[in-house]
Short mmCIF file of C-alpha atoms and ligand atoms in Angstrom, two decimals:
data_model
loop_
_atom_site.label_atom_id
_atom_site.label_comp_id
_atom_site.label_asym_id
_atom_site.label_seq_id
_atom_site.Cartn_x
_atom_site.Cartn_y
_atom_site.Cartn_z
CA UNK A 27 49.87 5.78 54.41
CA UNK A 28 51.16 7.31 57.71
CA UNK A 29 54.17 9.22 56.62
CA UNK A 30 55.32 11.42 53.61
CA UNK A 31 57.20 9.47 50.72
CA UNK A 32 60.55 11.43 50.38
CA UNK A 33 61.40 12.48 47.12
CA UNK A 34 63.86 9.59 46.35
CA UNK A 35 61.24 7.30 47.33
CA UNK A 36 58.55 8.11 45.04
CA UNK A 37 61.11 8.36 42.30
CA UNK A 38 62.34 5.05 43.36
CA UNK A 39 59.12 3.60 42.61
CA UNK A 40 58.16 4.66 39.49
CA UNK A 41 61.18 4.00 38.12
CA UNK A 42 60.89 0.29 39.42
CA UNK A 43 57.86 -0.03 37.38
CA UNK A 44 59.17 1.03 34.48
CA UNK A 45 61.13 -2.45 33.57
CA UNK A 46 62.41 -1.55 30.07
CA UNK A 47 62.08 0.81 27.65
CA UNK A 48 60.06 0.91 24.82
CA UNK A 49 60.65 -1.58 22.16
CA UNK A 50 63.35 -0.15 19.47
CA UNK A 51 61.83 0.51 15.91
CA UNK A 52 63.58 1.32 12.28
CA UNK A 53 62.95 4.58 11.64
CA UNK A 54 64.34 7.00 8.87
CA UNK A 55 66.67 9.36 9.62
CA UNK A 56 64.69 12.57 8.43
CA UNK A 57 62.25 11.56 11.74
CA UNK A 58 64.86 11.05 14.15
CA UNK A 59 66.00 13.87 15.31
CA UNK A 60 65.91 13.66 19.23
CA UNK A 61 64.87 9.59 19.32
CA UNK A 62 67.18 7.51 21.40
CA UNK A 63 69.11 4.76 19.80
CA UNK A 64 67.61 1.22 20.74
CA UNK A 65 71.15 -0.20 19.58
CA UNK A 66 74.50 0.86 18.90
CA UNK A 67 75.23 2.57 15.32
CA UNK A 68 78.72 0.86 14.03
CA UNK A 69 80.29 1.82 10.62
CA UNK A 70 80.93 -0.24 7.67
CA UNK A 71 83.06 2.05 6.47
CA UNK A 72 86.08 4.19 6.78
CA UNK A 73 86.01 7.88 7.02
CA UNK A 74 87.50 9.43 4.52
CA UNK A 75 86.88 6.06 2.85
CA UNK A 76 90.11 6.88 0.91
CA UNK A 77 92.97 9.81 0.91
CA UNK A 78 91.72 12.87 -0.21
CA UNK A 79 92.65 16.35 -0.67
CA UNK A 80 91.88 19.29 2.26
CA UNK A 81 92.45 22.21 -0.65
CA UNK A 82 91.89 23.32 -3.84
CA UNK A 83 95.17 23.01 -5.33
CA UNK A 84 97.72 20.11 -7.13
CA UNK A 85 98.83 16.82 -5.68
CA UNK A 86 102.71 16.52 -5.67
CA UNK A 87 105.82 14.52 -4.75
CA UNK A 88 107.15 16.75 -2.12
CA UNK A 89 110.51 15.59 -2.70
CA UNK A 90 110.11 17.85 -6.14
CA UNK A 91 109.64 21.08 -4.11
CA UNK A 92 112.00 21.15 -1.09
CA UNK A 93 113.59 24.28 -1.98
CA UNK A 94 110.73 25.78 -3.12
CA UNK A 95 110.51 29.85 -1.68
CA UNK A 96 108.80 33.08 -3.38
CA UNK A 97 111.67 34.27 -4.86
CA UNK A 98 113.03 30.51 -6.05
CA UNK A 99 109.83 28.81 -7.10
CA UNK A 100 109.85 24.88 -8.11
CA UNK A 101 108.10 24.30 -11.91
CA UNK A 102 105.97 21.46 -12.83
CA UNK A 103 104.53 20.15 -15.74
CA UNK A 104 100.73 19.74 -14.95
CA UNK A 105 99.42 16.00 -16.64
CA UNK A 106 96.10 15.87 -15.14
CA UNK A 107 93.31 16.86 -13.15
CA UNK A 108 91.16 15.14 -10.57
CA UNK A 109 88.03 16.86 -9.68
CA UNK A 110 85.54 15.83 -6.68
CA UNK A 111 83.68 12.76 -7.37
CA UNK A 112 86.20 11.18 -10.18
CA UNK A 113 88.80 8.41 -9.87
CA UNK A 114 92.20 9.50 -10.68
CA UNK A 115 93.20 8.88 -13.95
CA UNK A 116 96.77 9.96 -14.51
CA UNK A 117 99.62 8.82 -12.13
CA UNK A 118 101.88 11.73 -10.96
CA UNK A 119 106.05 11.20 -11.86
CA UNK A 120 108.91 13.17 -10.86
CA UNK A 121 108.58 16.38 -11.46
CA UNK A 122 104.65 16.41 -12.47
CA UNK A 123 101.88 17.69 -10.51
CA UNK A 124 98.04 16.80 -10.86
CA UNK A 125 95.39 19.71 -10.29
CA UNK A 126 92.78 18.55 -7.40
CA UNK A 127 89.94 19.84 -5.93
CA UNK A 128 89.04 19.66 -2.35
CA UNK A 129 87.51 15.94 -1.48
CA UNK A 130 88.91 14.74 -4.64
CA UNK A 131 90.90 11.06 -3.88
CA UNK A 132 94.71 11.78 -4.07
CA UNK A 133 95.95 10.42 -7.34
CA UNK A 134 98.79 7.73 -7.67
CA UNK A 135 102.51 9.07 -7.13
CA UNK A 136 102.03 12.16 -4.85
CA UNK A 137 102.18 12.23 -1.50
CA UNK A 138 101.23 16.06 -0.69
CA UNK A 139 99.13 18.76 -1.90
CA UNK A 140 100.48 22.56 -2.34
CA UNK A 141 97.62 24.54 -2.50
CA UNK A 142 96.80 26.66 -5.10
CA UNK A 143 97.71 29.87 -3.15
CA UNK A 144 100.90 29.17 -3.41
CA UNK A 145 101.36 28.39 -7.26
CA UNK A 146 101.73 30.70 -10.36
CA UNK A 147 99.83 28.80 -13.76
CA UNK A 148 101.89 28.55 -16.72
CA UNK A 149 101.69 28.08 -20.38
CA UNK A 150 104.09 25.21 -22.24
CA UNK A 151 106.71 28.10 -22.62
CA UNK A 152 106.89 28.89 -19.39
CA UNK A 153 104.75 32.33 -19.18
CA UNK A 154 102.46 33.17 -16.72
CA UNK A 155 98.65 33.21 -17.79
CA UNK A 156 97.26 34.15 -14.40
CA UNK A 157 98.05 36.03 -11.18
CA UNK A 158 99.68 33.14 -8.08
CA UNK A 159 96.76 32.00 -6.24
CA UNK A 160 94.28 32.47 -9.04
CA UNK A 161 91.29 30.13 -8.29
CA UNK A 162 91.81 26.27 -9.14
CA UNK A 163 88.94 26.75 -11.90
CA UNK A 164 89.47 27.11 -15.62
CA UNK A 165 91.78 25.72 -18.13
CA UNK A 166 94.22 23.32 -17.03
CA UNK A 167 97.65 25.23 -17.27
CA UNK A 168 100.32 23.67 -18.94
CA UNK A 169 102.81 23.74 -16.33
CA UNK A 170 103.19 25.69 -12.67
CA UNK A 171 105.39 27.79 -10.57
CA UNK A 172 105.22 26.42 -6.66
CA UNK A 173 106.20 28.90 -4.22
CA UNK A 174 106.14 26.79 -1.19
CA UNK A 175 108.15 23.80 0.25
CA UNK A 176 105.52 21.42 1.51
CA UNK A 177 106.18 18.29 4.07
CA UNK A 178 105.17 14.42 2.51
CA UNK A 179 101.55 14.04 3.77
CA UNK A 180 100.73 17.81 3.49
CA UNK A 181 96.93 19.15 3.00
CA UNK A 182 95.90 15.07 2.61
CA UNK A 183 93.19 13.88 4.26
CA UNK A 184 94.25 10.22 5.57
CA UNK A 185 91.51 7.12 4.96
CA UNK A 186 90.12 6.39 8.43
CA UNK A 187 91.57 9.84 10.24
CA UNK A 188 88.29 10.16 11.25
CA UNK A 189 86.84 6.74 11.69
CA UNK A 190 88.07 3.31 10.85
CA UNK A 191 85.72 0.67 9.41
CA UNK A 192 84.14 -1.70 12.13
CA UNK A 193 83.74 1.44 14.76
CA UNK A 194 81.18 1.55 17.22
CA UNK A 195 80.05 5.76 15.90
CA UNK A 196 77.08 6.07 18.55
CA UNK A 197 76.47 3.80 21.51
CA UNK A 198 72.88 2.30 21.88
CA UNK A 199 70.67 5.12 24.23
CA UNK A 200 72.34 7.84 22.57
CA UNK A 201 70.08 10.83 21.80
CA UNK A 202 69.65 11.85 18.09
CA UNK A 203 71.72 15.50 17.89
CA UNK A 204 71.77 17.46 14.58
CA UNK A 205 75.42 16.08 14.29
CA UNK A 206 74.97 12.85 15.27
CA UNK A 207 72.03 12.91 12.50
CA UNK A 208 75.07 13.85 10.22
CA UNK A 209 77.31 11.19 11.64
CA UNK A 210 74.86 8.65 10.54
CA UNK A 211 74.23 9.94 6.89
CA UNK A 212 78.08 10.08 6.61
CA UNK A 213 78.53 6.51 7.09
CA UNK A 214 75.86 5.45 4.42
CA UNK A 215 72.80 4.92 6.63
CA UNK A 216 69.37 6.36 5.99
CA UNK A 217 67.50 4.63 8.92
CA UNK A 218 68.35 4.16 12.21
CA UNK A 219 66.82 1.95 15.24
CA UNK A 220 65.26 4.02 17.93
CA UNK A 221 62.79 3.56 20.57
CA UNK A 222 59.28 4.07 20.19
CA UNK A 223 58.53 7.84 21.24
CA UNK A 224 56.00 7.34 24.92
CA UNK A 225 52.25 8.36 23.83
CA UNK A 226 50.95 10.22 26.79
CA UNK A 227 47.39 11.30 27.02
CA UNK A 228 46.28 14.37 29.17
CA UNK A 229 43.23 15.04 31.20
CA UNK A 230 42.59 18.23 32.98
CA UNK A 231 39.79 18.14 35.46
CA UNK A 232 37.82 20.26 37.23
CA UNK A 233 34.64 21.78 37.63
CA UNK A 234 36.02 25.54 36.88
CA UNK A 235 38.04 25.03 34.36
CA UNK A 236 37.19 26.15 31.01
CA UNK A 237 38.32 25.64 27.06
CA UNK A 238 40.18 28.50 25.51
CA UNK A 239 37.49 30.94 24.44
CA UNK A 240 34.39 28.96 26.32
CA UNK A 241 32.86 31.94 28.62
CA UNK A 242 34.66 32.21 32.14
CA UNK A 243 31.25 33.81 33.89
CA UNK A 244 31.62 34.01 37.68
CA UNK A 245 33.63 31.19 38.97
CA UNK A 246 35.29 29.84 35.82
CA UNK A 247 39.50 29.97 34.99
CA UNK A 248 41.32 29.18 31.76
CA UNK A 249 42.57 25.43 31.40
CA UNK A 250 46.53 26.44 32.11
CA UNK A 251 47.46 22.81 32.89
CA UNK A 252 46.44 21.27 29.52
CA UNK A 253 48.34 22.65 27.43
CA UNK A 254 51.37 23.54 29.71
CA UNK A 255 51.25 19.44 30.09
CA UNK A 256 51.28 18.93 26.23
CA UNK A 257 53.88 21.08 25.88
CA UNK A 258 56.28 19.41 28.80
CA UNK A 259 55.26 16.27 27.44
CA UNK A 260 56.39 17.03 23.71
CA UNK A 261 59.42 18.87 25.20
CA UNK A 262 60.86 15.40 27.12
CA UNK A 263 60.82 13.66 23.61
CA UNK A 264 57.35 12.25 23.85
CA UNK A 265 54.00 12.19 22.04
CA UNK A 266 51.12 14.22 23.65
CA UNK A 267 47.38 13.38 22.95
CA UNK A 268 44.68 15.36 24.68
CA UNK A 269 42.08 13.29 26.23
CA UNK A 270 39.95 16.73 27.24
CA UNK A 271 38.68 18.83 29.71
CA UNK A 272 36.83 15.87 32.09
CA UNK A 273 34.34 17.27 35.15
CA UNK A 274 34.97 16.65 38.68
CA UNK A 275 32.99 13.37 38.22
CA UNK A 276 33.85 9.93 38.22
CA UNK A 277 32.06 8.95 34.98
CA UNK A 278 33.72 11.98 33.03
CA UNK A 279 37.18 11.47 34.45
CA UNK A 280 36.73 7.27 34.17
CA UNK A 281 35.37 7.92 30.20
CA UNK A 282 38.67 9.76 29.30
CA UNK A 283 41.10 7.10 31.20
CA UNK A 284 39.15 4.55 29.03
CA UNK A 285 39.25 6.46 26.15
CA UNK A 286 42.97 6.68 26.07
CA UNK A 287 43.44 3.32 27.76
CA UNK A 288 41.91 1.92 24.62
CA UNK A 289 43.95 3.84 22.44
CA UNK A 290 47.13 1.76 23.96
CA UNK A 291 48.88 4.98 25.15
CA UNK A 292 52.27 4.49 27.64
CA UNK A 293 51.04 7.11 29.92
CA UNK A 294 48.40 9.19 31.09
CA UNK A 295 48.34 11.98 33.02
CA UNK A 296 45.67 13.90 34.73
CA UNK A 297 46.03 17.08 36.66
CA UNK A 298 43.90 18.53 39.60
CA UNK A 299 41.40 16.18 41.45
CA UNK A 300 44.00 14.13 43.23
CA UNK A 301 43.63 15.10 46.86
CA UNK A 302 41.20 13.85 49.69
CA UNK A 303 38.26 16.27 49.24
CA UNK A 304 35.03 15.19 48.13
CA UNK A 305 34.72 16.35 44.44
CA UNK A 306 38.24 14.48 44.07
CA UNK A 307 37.52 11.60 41.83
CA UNK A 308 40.74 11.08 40.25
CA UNK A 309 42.02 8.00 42.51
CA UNK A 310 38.17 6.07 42.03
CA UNK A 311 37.90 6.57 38.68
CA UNK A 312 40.74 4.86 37.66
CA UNK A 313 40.78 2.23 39.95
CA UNK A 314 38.63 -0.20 38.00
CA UNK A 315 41.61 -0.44 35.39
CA UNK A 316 44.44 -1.29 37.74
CA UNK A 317 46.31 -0.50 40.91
CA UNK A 318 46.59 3.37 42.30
CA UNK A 319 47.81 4.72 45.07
CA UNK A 320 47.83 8.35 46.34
CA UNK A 321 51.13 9.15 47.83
CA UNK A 322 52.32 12.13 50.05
CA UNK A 323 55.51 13.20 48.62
CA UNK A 324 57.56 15.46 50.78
CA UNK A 325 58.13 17.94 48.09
CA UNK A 326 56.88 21.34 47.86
CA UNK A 327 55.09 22.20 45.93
CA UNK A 328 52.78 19.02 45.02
CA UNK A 329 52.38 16.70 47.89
CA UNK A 330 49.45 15.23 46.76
CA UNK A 331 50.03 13.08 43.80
CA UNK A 332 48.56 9.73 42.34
CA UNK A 333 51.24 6.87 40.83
CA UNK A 334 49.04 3.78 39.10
CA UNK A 335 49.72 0.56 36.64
CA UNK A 336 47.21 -0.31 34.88
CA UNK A 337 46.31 -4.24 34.82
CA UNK A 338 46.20 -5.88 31.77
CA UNK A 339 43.50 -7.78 31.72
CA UNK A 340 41.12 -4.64 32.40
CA UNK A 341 37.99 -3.42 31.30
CA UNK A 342 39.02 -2.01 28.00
CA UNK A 343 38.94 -4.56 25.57
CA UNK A 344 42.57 -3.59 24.51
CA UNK A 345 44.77 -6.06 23.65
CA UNK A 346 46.20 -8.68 26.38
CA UNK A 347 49.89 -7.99 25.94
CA UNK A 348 49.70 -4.21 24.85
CA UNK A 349 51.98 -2.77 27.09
CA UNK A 350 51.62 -1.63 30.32
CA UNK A 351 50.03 2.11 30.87
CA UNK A 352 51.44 4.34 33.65
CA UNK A 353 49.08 6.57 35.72
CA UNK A 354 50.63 9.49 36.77
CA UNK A 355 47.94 12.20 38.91
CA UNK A 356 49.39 15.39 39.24
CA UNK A 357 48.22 18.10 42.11
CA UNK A 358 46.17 20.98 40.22
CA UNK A 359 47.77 23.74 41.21
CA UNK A 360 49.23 25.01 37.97
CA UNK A 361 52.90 25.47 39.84
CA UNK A 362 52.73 21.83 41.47
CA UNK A 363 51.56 20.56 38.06
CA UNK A 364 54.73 21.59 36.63
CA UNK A 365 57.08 20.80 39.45
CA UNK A 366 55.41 17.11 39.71
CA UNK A 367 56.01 16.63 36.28
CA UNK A 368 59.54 18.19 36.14
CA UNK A 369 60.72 15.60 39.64
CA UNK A 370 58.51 12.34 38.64
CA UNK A 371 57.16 12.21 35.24
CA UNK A 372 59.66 13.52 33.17
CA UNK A 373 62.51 10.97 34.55
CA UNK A 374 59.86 8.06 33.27
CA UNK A 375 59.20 9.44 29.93
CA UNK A 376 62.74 9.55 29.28
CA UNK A 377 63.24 6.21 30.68
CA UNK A 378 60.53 4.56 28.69
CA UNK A 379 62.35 6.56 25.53
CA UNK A 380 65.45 4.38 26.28
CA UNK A 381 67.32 7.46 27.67
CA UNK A 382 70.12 5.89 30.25
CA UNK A 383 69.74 5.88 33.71
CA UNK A 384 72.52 8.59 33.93
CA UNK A 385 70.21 10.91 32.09
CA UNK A 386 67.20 10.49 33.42
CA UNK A 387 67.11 13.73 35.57
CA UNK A 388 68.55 16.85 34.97
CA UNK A 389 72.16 17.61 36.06
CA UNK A 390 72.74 19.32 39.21
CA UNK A 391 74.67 22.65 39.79
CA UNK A 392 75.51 24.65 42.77
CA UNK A 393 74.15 28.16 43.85
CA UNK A 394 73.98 30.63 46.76
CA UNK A 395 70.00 31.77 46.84
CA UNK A 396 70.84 35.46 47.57
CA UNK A 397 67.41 35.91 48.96
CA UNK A 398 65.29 34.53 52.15
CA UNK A 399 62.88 31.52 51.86
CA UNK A 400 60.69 29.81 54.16
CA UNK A 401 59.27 26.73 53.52
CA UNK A 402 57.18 23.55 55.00
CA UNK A 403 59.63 21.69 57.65
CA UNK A 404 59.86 17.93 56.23
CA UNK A 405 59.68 18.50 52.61
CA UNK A 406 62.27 19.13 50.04
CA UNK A 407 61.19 22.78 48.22
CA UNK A 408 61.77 22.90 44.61
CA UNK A 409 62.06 27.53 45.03
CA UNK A 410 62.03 29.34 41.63
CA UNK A 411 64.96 31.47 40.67
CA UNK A 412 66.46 33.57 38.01
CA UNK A 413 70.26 33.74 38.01
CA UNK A 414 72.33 36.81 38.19
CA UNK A 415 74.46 37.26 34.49
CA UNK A 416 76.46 39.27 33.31
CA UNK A 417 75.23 42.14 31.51
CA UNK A 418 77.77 41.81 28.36
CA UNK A 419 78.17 37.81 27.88
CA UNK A 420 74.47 36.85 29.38
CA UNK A 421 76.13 33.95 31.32
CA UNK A 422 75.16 33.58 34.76
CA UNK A 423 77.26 35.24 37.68
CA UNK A 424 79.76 32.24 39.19
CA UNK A 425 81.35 32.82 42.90
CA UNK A 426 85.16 31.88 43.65
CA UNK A 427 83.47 27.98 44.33
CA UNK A 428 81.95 28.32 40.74
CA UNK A 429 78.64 28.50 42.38
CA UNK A 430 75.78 30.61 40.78
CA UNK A 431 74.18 33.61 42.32
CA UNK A 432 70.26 33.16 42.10
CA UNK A 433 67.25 35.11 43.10
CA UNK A 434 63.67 34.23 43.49
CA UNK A 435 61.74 34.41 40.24
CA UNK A 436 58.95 35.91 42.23
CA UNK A 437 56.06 34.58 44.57
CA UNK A 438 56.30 30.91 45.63
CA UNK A 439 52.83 30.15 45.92
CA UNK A 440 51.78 27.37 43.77
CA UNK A 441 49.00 29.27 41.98
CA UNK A 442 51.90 31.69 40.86
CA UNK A 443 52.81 31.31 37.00
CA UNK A 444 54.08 34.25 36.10
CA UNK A 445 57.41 33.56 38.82
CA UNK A 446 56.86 30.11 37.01
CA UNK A 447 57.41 31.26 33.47
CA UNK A 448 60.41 33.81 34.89
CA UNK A 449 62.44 31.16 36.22
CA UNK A 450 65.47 29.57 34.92
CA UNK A 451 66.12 27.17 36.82
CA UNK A 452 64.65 25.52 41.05
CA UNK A 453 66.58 26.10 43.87
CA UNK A 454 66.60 23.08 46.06
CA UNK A 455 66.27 23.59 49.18
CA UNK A 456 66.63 20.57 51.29
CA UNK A 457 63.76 19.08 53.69
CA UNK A 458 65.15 20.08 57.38
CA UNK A 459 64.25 23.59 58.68
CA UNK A 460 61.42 25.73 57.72
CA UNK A 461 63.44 28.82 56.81
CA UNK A 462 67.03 29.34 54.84
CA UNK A 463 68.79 32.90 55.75
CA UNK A 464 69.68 34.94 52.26
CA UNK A 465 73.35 33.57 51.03
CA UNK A 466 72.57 29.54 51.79
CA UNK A 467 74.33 27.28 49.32
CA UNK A 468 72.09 25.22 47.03
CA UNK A 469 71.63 22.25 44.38
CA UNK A 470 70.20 24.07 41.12
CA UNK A 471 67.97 22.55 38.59
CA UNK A 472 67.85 24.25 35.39
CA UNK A 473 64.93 24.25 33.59
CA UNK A 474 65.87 23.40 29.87
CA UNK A 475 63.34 22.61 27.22
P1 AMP B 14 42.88 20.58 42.62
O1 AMP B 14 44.17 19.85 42.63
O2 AMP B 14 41.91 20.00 41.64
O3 AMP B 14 42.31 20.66 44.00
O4 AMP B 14 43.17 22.06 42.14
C1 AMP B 14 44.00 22.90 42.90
C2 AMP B 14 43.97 24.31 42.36
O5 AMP B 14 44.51 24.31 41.05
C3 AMP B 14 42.60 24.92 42.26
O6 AMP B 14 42.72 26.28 42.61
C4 AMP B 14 42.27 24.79 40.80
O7 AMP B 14 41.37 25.78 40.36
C5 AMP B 14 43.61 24.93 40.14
N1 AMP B 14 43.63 24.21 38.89
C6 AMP B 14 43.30 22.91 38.74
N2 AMP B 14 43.40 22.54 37.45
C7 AMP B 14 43.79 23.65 36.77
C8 AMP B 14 44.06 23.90 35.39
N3 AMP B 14 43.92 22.94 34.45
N4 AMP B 14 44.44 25.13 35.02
C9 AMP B 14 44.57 26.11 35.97
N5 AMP B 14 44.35 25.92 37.27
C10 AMP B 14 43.95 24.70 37.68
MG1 MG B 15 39.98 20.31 41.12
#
């Protein structure tokens, strides 16, 4: 390959291999917070399935209180009570009122509910035998005092004010919130169909790199890129499975592609080991399993990076017809690990959890980088930034054009985590020149979970 990919390029292709997403399964609703709907969720149901009350208090004809005021109150004879959960089982006449609790179905005859604020109880004679508004709990008072004029319709809930039977609640590719969780409960459903969560096994190679705890002696660093590559990979909505620390040698790296290969895992990914030096085996040792290519990206950080399909009739022994695996070989460099996998892997994983193309990346906001970069003429920087807030509402600092006022996070080399783990959000600073004066306008990238 002659030239750098650009950045819409690469993306362009690994999006084009991913044809569909991953097959939709039934899944119960405890388990599905965050899954993506394979198909649309439509309700049998009405909601409120019937009328119902919105207060504690008695359900009327509101003909029988029109001149009802503090000092003039309206009096009732009370011939019922309908509490949450029961049928009605009194009708109310002219000049009756039924005692309801809040979610109970509004009984026959009235068409409002005073609540019970505004009512004094009342024994058969007519005395009080409670202070107005007294709770809507204990004995059922013979008769009461209503203090209120209220319009037909008042404090009732109407059958299908929120949704009518046969509605489409949550299109298919919709991503399971708390509420929509709740949405689906509330129209009778305990499962739901949602795409299969991506399994995505991780390899870290190299040479240097060590376990957690394993001695460091003199040439040795802690594996960062392991688990900061679990952790993006459970944070995009999909299943990480170590494959190890591998060696920078073919067998090693080869053994843990096969290993998770056989296991039928969607994706792997393997950091370091991807460019053109000698002790970088990543590209040969998966080649026996399918097509790879190492691409040049014109992004910075992470230029070198390694995009491969496996073939399906490989060396495995996995099923013919398991699905397709994706090869994803991400620079080492613990800053162009992340960056790689923030721009290219994380837009597949979402695709291949049925997320629409809409939401595949991030949204885009605007900034002014208040400070000075330079950067590599030709490639598109990804710069990281914190944002200026405000000290007493924490929300970041917006100019007259609504754009946000970011710094750098610290240094931009791509060994730097700490500026990594600082920074809110990349600054994106486009490929042309090599430098951008303090005060340049900017697309911003938040960095969510
Ligand atoms: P490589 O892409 O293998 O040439 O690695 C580039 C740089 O990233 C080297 O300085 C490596 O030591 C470093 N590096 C590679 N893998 C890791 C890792 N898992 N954790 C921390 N640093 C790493
Ligand atoms: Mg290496």
């Amino acid at each position: 390959m002659d030239r750098l990919l650009t950045y819409d390029e690469a993306l362009d292709r690994i999006l084009a291999a991913i044809s569909s997403p991953l097959p939709a399964e039934s899944t119960p609703l405890a388990n599905a917070l965050g899954r993506v709907l394979g198909e649309a969720v439509t309700s049998r149901v009405s909601l409120p399935p019937w009328d119902n009350s919105s207060m504690d208090g008695y359900a009327i004809r509101a003909a029988d209180v029109t001149g009802a005021a503090d000092a003039a109150p309206s009096r009732l004879a009370v011939v019922g009570e309908v509490r949450a959960g029961q049928a009605p089982d009194a009708t109310v006449g002219a000049g009756q009122a039924i005692r309801i609790a809040t979610g109970a179905p509004i009984p026959p005859g009235a068409d409002a509910v005073v609540p019970v604020e505004a009512t004094t109880p009342l024994d058969p004679a007519g005395v009080a035998t409670g202070p107005r508004g007294r709770e809507a709990t204990g004995p059922l008072p013979a008769r009461i005092d209503v203090h209120a004029a209220v319009v037909p319709g008042a404090w009732i809930r109407r059958e299908a004010s929120d949704l009518a039977a046969g509605t489409t609640v949550l299109p298919a590719g919709t991503t399971l919130t708390p509420a929509a969780i709740g949405l689906v409960a509330a129209i009778g459903l305990d499962t739901v169909r949602v795409h299969r969560r991506p399994t995505v096994g991780v390899v870290t190679t190299g040479d240097e790199i060590r376990q957690p705890g394993e001695p460091l002696g003199p040439a040795g660093i802690p594996d960062a890129n392991g688990p900061a590559l679990m952790a993006m990979v459970e944070a995009s909505g999909a299943q990480a499975v170590s494959l190890g620390l591998a060696l920078d040698r073919i067998d090693d790296v080869r053994a843990r592609f096969h290993a998770g290969l056989a296991d039928g895992l969607d994706v792997i990914i393997a950091s370091g080991g991807v460019s053109v030096g000698p002790y970088d085996v990543v590209r040969s040792a998966f080649e026996p399993f399918g097509s790879i290519d190492l691409w040049r990206v014109a992004v910075q950080p992470g230029k070198p990076f390694a995009f491969g399909r496996r073939r399906l009739e490989d060396e495995t022994g996995a099923e013919p017809g398991t699905a397709e695996t994706l090869f994803f070989g991400l620079p080492g460099n613990p800053v162009s690990t992340f960056v790689t996998f923030e721009l290219f892997v994380r837009p597949a994983l979402r695709r291949l959890a049925g997320l629409p193309d809409a939401e595949l990346a991030r949204p885009v906001d605007r900034a002014i980088l208040l400070d000075a970069v330079t950067k590599d003429a030709g490639r598109r920087a990804f710069i990281r930034v914190v944002a200026d807030r405000d000290p007493t509402t924490r929300t970041p600092i917006r100019d007259e054009m609504g754009r946000v006022r970011v710094r750098l996070a610290g240094g931009q080399g791509s060994h730097v985590l700490s500026a990594l783990a600082a920074a809110e959000a990349l600054a994106v600073i486009p490929e042309d020149g090599p430098t951008r004066p303090a005060g340049s306008a900017v697309d911003l990238i938040w960095l969510g979970s």
